PDB file of C-alpha atoms in Angstrom:
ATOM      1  CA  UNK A 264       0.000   0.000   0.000  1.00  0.00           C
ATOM      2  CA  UNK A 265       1.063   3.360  -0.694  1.00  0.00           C
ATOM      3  CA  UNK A 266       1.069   6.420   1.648  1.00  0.00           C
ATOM      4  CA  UNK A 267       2.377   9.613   2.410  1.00  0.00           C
ATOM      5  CA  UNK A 268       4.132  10.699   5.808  1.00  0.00           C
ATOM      6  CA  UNK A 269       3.622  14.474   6.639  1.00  0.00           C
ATOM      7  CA  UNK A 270       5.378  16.394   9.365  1.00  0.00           C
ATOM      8  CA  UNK A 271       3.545  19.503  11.081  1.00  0.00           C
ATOM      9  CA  UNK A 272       5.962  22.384  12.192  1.00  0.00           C
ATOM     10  CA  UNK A 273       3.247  25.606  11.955  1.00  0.00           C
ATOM     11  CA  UNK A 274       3.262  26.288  15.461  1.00  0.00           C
ATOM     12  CA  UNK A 275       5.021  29.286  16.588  1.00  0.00           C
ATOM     13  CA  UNK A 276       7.024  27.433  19.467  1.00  0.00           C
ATOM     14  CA  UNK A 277       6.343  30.780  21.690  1.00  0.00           C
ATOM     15  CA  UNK A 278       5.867  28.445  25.257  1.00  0.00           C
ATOM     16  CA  UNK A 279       9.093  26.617  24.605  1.00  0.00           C
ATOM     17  CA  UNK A 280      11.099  29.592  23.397  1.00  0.00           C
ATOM     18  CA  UNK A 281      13.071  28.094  20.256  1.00  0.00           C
ATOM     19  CA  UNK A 282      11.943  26.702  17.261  1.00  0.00           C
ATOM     20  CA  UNK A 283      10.945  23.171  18.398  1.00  0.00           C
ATOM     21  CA  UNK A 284      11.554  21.430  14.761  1.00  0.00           C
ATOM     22  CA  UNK A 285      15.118  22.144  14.942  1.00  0.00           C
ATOM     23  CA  UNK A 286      15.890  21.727  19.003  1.00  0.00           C
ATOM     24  CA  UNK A 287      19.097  19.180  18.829  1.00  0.00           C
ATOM     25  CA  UNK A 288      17.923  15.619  19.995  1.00  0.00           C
ATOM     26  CA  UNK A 289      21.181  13.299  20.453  1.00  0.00           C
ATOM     27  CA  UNK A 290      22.960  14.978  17.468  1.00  0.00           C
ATOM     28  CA  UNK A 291      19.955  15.997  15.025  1.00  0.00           C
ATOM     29  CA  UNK A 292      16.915  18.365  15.159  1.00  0.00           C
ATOM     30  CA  UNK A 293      13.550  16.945  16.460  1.00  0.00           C
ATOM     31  CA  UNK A 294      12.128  17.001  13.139  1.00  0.00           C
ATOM     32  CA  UNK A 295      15.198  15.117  11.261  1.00  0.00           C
ATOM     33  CA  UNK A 296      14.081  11.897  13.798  1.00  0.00           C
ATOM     34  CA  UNK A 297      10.602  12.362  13.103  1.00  0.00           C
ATOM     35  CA  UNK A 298      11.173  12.078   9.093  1.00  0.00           C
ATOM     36  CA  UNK A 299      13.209   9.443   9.917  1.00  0.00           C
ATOM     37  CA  UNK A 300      10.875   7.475  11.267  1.00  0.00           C
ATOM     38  CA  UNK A 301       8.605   8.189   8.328  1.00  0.00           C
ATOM     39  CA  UNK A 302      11.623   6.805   5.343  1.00  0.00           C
ATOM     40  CA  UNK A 303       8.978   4.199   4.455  1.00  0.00           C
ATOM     41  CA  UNK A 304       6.520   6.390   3.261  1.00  0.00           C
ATOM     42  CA  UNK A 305       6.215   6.826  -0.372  1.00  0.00           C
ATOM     43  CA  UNK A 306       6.495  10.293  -0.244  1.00  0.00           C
ATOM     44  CA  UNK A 307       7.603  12.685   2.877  1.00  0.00           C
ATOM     45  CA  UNK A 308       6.867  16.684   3.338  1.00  0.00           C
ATOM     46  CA  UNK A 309       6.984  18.893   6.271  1.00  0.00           C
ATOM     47  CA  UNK A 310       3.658  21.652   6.593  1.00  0.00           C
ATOM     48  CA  UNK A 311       4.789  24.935   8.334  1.00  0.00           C
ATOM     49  CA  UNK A 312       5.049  28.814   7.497  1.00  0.00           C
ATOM     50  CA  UNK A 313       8.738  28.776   8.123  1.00  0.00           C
ATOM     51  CA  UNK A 314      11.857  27.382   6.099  1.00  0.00           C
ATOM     52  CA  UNK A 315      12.892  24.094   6.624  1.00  0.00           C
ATOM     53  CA  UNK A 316      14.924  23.685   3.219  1.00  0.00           C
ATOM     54  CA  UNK A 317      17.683  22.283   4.932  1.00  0.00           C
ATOM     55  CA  UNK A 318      16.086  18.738   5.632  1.00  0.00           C
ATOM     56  CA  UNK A 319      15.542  18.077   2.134  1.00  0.00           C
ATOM     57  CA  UNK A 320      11.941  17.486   1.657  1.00  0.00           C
ATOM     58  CA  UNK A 321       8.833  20.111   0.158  1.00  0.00           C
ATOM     59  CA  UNK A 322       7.494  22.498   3.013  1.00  0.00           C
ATOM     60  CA  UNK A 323       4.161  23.415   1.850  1.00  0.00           C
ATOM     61  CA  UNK A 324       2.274  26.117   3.602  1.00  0.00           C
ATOM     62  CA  UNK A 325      -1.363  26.058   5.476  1.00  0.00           C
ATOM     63  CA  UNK A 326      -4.063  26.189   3.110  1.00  0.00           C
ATOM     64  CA  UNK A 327      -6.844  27.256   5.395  1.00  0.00           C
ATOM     65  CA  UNK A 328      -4.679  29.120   7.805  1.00  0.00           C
ATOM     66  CA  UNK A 329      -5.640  29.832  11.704  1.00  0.00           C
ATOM     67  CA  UNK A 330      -6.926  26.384  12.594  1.00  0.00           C
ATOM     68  CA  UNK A 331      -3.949  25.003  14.757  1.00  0.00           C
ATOM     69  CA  UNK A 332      -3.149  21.250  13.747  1.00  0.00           C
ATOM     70  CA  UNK A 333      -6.276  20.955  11.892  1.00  0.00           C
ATOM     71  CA  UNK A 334      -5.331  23.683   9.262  1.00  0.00           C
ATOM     72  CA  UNK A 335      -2.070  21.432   9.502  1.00  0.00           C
ATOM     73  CA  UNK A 336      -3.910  17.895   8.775  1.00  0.00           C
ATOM     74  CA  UNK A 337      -6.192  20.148   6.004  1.00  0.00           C
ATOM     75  CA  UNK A 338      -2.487  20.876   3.744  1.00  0.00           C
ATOM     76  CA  UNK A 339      -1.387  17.486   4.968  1.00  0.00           C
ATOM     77  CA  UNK A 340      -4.233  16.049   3.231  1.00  0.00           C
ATOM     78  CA  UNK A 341      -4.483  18.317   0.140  1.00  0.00           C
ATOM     79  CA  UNK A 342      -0.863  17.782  -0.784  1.00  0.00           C
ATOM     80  CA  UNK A 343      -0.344  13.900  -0.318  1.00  0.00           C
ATOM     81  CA  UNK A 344      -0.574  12.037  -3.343  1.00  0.00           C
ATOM     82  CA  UNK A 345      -2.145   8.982  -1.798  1.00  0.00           C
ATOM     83  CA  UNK A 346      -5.218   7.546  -0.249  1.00  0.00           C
ATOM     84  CA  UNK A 347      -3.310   7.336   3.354  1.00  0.00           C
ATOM     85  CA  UNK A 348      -1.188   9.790   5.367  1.00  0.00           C
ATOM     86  CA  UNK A 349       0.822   9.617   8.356  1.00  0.00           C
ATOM     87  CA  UNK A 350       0.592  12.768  10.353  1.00  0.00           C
ATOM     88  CA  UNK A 351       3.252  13.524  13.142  1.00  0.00           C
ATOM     89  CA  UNK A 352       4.352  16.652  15.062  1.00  0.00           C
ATOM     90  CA  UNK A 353       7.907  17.884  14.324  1.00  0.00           C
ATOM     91  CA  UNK A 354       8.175  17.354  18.296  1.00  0.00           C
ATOM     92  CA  UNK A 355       7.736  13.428  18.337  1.00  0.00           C
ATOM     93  CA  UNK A 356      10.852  11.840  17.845  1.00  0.00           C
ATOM     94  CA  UNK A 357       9.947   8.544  19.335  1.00  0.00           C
ATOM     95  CA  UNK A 358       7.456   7.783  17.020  1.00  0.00           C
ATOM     96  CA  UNK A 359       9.616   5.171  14.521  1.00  0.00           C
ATOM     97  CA  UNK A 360       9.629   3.351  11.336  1.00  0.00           C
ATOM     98  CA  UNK A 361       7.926   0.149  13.890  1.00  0.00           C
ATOM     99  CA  UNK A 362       5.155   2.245  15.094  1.00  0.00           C
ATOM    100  CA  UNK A 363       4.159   3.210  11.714  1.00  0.00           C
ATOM    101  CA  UNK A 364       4.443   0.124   9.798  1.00  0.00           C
ATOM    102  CA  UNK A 365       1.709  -1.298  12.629  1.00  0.00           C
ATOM    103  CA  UNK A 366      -0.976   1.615  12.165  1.00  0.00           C
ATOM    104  CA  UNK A 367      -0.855   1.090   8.539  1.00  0.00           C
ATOM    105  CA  UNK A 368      -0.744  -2.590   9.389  1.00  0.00           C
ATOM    106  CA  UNK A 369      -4.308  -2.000  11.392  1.00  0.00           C
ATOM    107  CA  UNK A 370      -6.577  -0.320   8.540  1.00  0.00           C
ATOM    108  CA  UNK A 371      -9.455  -1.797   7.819  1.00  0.00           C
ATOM    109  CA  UNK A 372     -12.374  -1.458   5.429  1.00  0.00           C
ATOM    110  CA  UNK A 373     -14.712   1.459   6.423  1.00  0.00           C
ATOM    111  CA  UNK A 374     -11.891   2.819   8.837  1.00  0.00           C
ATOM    112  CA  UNK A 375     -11.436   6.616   7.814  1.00  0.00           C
ATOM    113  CA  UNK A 376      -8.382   6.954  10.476  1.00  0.00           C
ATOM    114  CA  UNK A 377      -6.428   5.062  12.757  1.00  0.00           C
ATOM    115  CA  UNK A 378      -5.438   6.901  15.897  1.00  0.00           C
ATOM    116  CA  UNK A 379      -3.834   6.100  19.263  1.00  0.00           C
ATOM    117  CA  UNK A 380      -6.572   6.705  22.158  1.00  0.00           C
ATOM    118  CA  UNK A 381      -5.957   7.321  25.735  1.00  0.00           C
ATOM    119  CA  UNK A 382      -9.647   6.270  27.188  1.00  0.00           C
ATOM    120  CA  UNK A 383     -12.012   8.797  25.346  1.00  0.00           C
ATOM    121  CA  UNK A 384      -9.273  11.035  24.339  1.00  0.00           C
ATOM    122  CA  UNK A 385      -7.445  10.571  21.208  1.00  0.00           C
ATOM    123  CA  UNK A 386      -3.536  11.237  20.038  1.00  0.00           C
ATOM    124  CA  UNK A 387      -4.079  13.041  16.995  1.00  0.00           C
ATOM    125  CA  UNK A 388      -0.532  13.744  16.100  1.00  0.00           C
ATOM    126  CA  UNK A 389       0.814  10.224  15.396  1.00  0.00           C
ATOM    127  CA  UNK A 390      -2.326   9.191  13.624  1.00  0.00           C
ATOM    128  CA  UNK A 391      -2.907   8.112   9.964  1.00  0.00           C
ATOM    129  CA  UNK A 392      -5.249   9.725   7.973  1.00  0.00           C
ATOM    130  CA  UNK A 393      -7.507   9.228   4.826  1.00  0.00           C
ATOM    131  CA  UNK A 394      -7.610  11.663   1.919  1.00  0.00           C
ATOM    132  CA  UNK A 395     -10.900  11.813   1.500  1.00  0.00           C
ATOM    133  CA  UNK A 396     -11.237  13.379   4.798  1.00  0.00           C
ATOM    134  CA  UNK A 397     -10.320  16.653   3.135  1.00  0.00           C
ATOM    135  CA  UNK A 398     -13.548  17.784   2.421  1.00  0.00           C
ATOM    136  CA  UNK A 399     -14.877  17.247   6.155  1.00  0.00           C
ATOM    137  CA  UNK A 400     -11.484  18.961   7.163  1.00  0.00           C
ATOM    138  CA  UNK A 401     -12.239  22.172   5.046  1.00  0.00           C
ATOM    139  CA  UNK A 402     -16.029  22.254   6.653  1.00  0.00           C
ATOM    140  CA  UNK A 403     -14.724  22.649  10.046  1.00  0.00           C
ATOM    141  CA  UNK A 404     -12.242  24.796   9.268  1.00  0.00           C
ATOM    142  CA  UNK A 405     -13.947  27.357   7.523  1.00  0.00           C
ATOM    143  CA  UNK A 406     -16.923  26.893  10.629  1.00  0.00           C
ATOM    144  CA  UNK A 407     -14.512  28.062  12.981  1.00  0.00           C
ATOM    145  CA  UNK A 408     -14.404  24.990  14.634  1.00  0.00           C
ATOM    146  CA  UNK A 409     -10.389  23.651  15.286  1.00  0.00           C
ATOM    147  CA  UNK A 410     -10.375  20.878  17.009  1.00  0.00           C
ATOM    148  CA  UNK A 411      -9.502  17.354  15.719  1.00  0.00           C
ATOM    149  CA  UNK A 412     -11.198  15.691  18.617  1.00  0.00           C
ATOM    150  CA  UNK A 413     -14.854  16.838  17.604  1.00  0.00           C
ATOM    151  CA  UNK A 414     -13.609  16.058  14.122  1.00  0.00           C
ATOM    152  CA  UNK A 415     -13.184  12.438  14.825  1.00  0.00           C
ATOM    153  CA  UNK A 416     -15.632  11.859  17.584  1.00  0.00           C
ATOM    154  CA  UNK A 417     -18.267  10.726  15.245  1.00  0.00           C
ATOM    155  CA  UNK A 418     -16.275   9.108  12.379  1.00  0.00           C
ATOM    156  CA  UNK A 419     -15.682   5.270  11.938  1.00  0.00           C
ATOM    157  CA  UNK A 420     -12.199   5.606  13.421  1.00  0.00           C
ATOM    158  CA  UNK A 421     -10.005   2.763  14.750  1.00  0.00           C
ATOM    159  CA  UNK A 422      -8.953   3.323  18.183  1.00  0.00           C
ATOM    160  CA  UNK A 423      -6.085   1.603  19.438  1.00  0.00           C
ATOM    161  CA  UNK A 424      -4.999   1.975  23.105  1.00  0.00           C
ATOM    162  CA  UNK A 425      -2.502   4.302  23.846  1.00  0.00           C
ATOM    163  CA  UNK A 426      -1.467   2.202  26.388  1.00  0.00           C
ATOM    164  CA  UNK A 427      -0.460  -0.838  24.616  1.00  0.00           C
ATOM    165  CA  UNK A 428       1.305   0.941  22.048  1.00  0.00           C
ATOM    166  CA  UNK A 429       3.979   2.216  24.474  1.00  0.00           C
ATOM    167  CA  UNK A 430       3.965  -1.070  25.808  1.00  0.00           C
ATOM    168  CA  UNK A 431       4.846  -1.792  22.082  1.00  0.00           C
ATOM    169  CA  UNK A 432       7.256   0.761  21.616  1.00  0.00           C
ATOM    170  CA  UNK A 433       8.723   2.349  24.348  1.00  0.00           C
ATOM    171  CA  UNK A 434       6.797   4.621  27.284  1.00  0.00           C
ATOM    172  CA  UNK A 435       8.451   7.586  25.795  1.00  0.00           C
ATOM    173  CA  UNK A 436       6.306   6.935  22.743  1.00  0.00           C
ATOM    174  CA  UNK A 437       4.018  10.227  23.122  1.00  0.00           C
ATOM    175  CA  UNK A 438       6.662  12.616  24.558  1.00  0.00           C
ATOM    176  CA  UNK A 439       6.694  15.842  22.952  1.00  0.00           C
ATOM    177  CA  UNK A 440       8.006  19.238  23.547  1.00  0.00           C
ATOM    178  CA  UNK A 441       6.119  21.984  24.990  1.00  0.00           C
ATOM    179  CA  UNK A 442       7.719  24.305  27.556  1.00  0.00           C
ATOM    180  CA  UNK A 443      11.601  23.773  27.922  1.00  0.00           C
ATOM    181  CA  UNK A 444      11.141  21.870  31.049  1.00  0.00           C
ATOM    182  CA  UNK A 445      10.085  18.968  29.035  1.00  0.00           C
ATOM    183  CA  UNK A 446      13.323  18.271  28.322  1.00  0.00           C
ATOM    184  CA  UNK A 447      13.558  16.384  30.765  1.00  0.00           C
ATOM    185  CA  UNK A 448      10.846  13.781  29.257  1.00  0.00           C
ATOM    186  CA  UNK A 449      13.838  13.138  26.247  1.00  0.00           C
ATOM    187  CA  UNK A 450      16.328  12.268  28.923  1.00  0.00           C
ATOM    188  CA  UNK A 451      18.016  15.480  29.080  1.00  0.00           C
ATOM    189  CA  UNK A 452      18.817  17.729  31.806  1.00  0.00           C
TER     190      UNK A 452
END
């Protein structure tokens, strides 16, 4: 099956003071890992409003700017040239090549995402996405309404337990980077 792995890097990074996508993570920016874990994907782009030349993929820009992530997932969507799309924040480095292989492993007919759940909640960064959600996406969007969770909430979307996936593939699974004293959650001082 082909798919698409898309990075978001829009936010403005203003509670943890640096640009997040290129914080150094055990000798290479955040986002480098996160693409890395993504290699399998048949194509690989980064969505922001900032340069990010230097990791040697297309940057495309929000099409329906102001929505948060969900503006993010809308370009994510728009631009991949497949049916399926990996969607991961520039701030999840622990999220590998493994992890992604089972998601895509767990689609099933009728399924328009697959996301990692924690109870009710769900993970939407670190999710895999269908291209025909576009449409939907663009609705809420343009009603003013941002957030992913109400987007899902009443789709046919395949929940897997948060739990056992960091049972899978490491408790740090999840960890990203909001304020610089989660640092500490990447094993660093």
């Amino acid at each position: 099956m082909r798919w698409s792995g898309a990075v978001l890097a829009g936010g403005q990074s203003s509670r943890f003071g640096r640009d997040k996508a290129r914080y150094p993570y055990r000798g290479k920016p955040l986002l480098q890992w996160v693409l890395e874990g993504l290699r399998a994907a048949d194509e690989r782009f980064i969505v922001a409003g900032r340069d990010y030349a230097e990791f040697g993929v297309p940057v495309y820009g929000d099409l329906l700017p102001g929505g948060g992530s969900l503006s993010g997932l809308h370009a994510a969507l728009a631009h991949a040239q497949t049916d399926w799309v990996a969607v991961a924040a520039c701030d999840q480095p622990f999220l590998g090549a493994d992890y992604w292989s089972y998601l895509l492993g767990q689609l099933r007919e009728g399924y328009v995402a697959v996301v990692p759940s924690f109870g009710e909640a769900i993970e939407p960064l670190g999710a895999v996405y269908h291209k025909g959600l576009q449409d939907l996406v663009s609705q809420q969007l343009r009603a003013g309404n941002f957030g992913l969770q109400a987007l899902l909430k009443p789709l046919p979307v395949l929940r897997l337990p948060a739990e056992e996936l960091a049972q899978r593939f490491g408790a740090r699974l999840f960890t990203n980077l909001n304020v610089p004293e989660d640092r500490a959650n990447l094993g660093e001082p």
